[in-house]
Each structure stands twice: as C-alpha cells, then as structure tokens.
GROMACS .gro file of C-alpha atoms in nm:
model
  104
    1MET     CA    1   7.896  10.557  10.017
    2ALA     CA    2   7.686  10.266   9.898
    3HIS     CA    3   7.867   9.936   9.875
    4ALA     CA    4   7.933   9.813   9.522
    5THR     CA    5   7.811   9.472   9.426
    6LEU     CA    6   8.100   9.232   9.469
    7ASN     CA    7   8.172   9.086   9.127
    8ARG     CA    8   8.467   9.046   8.894
    9ARG     CA    9   8.423   9.387   8.730
   10ALA     CA   10   8.404   9.566   9.067
   11LEU     CA   11   8.726   9.397   9.179
   12ILE     CA   12   8.916   9.475   8.857
   13THR     CA   13   8.812   9.842   8.852
   14GLY     CA   14   8.870   9.892   9.224
   15ARG     CA   15   8.508   9.977   9.302
   16ALA     CA   16   8.485   9.693   9.555
   17LEU     CA   17   8.689   9.892   9.808
   18SER     CA   18   8.642  10.242   9.937
   19ALA     CA   19   8.921  10.463  10.065
   20ASP     CA   20   8.760  10.455  10.410
   21ARG     CA   21   8.836  10.086  10.450
   22VAL     CA   22   9.205  10.104  10.354
   23ILE     CA   23   9.417  10.108  10.668
   24ALA     CA   24   9.791  10.173  10.661
   25PRO     CA   25   9.993   9.907  10.843
   26PRO     CA   26  10.144  10.012  11.176
   27GLY     CA   27  10.516  10.010  11.233
   28ALA     CA   28  10.791  10.065  10.980
   29GLU     CA   29  10.962   9.918  10.677
   30ILE     CA   30  11.293   9.741  10.750
   31ALA     CA   31  11.543   9.646  10.480
   32SER     CA   32  11.894   9.510  10.434
   33ILE     CA   33  12.097   9.655  10.152
   34ILE     CA   34  12.426   9.519  10.016
   35VAL     CA   35  12.649   9.802   9.895
   36GLN     CA   36  12.948   9.733   9.668
   37ALA     CA   37  13.194  10.022   9.656
   38ARG     CA   38  13.553  10.120   9.589
   39PRO     CA   39  13.755   9.953   9.869
   40GLU     CA   40  13.987  10.252   9.913
   41ARG     CA   41  13.684  10.479   9.977
   42LEU     CA   42  13.494  10.243  10.207
   43ALA     CA   43  13.553  10.435  10.532
   44GLU     CA   44  13.438  10.761  10.372
   45LEU     CA   45  13.129  10.593  10.226
   46GLU     CA   46  13.052  10.420  10.555
   47ALA     CA   47  13.040  10.760  10.728
   48GLU     CA   48  12.810  10.903  10.457
   49ILE     CA   49  12.565  10.614  10.484
   50ALA     CA   50  12.566  10.614  10.865
   51ALA     CA   51  12.479  10.985  10.854
   52LEU     CA   52  12.156  10.909  10.663
   53SER     CA   53  11.850  10.902  10.886
   54GLY     CA   54  11.742  10.544  10.955
   55CYS     CA   55  12.059  10.380  10.821
   56GLU     CA   56  12.304  10.168  11.017
   57ILE     CA   57  12.611   9.975  10.900
   58HIS     CA   58  12.572   9.616  11.013
   59ALA     CA   59  12.878   9.456  10.852
   60ARG     CA   60  13.184   9.563  10.655
   61ASP     CA   61  13.416   9.375  10.422
   62PRO     CA   62  13.746   9.554  10.347
   63ARG     CA   63  13.720   9.435   9.984
   64GLY     CA   64  13.445   9.693   9.930
   65LYS     CA   65  13.119   9.558  10.068
   66LEU     CA   66  12.884   9.699  10.331
   67VAL     CA   67  12.568   9.552  10.477
   68VAL     CA   68  12.332   9.837  10.556
   69VAL     CA   69  12.020   9.802  10.768
   70ALA     CA   70  11.766  10.071  10.683
   71GLU     CA   71  11.439  10.167  10.851
   72ALA     CA   72  11.178  10.396  10.699
   73PRO     CA   73  10.813  10.479  10.773
   74ASP     CA   74  10.687  10.345  10.437
   75ALA     CA   75  10.797  10.167  10.119
   76ALA     CA   76  10.828  10.490   9.920
   77SER     CA   77  11.071  10.636  10.174
   78LEU     CA   78  11.267  10.312  10.173
   79GLY     CA   79  11.292  10.324   9.793
   80THR     CA   80  11.413  10.682   9.809
   81MET     CA   81  11.677  10.581  10.063
   82LEU     CA   82  11.795  10.296   9.838
   83ASN     CA   83  11.822  10.536   9.544
   84THR     CA   84  12.012  10.786   9.760
   85ILE     CA   85  12.264  10.521   9.864
   86GLN     CA   86  12.297  10.396   9.508
   87SER     CA   87  12.372  10.747   9.381
   88LEU     CA   88  12.650  10.819   9.634
   89GLN     CA   89  12.991  10.872   9.485
   90HIS     CA   90  13.214  10.560   9.483
   91VAL     CA   91  12.915  10.320   9.502
   92TYR     CA   92  12.919  10.054   9.231
   93SER     CA   93  12.584   9.902   9.329
   94ALA     CA   94  12.329   9.890   9.608
   95ALA     CA   95  12.091   9.595   9.614
   96LEU     CA   96  11.792   9.528   9.835
   97VAL     CA   97  11.834   9.176   9.978
   98PHE     CA   98  11.571   9.172  10.253
   99HIS     CA   99  11.254   9.365  10.320
  100ALA     CA  100  10.993   9.334  10.596
  101ILE     CA  101  10.720   9.533  10.761
  102GLU     CA  102  10.770   9.561  11.134
  103THR     CA  103  10.444   9.583  11.323
  104THR     CA  104  10.413   9.742  11.662
   0.00000   0.00000   0.00000
C-alpha cells in the first residue's frame, strides 16, 4: 500500500494509518469495580462474582459493598464483564473506578 501524504485531511479520515501498522498492546486490561448491593444478599452475590472468569473479590463491606478486581484480554471483554456484574440480581450499581493496561 502506498503511504498517504501526511496532512490534516489524511489524519481526519484515517488514511494516514494502514491496518498493517496497528499493533495491539501486549498484556491484559485490569480494572477495579465498586459494587453496591443488597447487604442481606452479599454472600450470595460474592460467590456469583467470584465464579466469573477473571474476577476476584478484593474487599467486602457488610453494609453492601464489594471491591472487585477484574482482568480481561481487551477493553471490550472488560466492558462486557462490567455489564454482566451490573445486571446480576441484587446489584444496585457497579462502577468502574480504576482501569489500566498491564504490559508483559
């Protein structure tokens, strides 16, 4: 593929880059998620979240809060995991509070 002339129009339309030069970052996406849930169902919810691939409970507050550490291969998978946690029964909210890309 011939290289496009580097100018403003080429940058805006995406013609300045070719797919061959885009390299996915190595490693994984790491995130912390705060989950607010019904306190009387916290143990049940904790087990459900821990059963999800890549999820680990890092902290627990008996008043209904969990700190979940999640690891996924890419941002899309991490978003899906957040949506899965948020849609679990007895979850009031699940909020992403930290996100990083771990390189190997």
